[in-house]
Short mmCIF file of C-alpha atoms in Angstrom, two decimals:
data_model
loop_
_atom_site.label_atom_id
_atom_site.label_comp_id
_atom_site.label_asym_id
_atom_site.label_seq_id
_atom_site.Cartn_x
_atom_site.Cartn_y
_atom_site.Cartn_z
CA UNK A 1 0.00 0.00 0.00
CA UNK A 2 1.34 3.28 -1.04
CA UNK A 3 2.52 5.57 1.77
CA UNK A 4 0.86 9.43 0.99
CA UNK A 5 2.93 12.22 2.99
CA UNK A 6 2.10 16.29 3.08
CA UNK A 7 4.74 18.59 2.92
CA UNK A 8 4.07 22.02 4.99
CA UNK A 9 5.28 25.30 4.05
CA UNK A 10 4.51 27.52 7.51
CA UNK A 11 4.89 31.04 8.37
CA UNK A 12 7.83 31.80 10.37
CA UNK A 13 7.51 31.38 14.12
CA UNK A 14 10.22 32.22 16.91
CA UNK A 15 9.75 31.32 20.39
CA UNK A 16 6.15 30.77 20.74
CA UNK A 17 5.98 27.04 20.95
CA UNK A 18 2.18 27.20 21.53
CA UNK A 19 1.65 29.18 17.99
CA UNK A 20 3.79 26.66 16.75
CA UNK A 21 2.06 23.87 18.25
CA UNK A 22 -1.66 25.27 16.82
CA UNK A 23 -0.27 25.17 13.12
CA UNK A 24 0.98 22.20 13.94
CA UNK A 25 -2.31 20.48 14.67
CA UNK A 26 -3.84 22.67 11.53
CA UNK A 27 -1.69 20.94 9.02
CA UNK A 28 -1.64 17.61 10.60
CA UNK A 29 -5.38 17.28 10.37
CA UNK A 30 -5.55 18.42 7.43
CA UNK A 31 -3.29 16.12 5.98
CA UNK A 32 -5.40 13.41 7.91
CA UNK A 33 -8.20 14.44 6.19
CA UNK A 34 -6.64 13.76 2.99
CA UNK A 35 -5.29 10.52 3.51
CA UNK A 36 -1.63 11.19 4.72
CA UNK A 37 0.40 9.45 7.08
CA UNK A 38 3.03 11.30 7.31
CA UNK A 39 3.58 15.50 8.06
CA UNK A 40 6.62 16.98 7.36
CA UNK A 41 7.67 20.25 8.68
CA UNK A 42 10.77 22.53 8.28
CA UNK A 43 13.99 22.29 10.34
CA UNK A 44 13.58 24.38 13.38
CA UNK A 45 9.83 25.23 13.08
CA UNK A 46 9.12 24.23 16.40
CA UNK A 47 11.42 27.01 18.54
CA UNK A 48 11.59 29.08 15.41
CA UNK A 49 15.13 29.21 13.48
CA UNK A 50 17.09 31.04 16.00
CA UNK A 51 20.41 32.30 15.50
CA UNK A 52 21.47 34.26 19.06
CA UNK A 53 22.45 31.85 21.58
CA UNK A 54 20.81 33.05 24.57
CA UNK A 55 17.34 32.86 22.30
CA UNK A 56 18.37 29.17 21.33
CA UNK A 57 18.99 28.14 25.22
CA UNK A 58 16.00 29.84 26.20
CA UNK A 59 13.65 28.17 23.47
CA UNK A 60 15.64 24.99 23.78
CA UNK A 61 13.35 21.52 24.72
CA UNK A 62 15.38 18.41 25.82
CA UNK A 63 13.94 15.67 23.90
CA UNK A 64 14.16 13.40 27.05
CA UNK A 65 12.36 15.71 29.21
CA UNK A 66 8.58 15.54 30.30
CA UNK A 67 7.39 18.91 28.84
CA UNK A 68 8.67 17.30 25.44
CA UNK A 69 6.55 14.11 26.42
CA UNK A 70 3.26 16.38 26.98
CA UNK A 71 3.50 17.68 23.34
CA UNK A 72 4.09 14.63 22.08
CA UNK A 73 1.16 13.21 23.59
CA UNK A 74 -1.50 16.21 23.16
CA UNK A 75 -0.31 15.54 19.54
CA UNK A 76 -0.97 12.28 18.20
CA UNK A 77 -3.48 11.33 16.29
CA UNK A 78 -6.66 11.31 18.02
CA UNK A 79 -5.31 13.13 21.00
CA UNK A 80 -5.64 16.85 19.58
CA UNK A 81 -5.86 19.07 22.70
#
């Protein structure tokens, strides 16, 4: 069975997470609507593409960590928040 996959092209977002997040969820359901399994999003769109270093550290989200476990959660399928 083929795979289908959605591409997104977002606006540009710096250190709002929770904007992020919403256009996130847009464009993923969306894409579920159409028959996609798999949303791909630019490099950095979550934090925004930052180039100071203090911005970076402060927008930074350790992968391990719970806060990064609650997004994933509130966004998978079925689980929109």
């Amino acid at each position: 069975m083929p795979t289908k996959i959605a591409v997104c092209q977002v606006p540009d977002i710096r250190e709002d997470i929770d904007g992020s997040l919403e256009w996130i969820e847009k464009f993923a359901g969306q894409a579920e609507t159409k028959g996609a399994s798999l949303v791909c999003f630019p490099e950095c769109f979550l934090q925004g593409y930052l180039t100071e270093k203090s911005l970076a550290e402060k927008c930074a989200i350790d992968l391990a960590s719970t806060e990064f476990q609650i997004i994933l959660i509130k966004k998978t399928p079925g689980n929109y928040c």
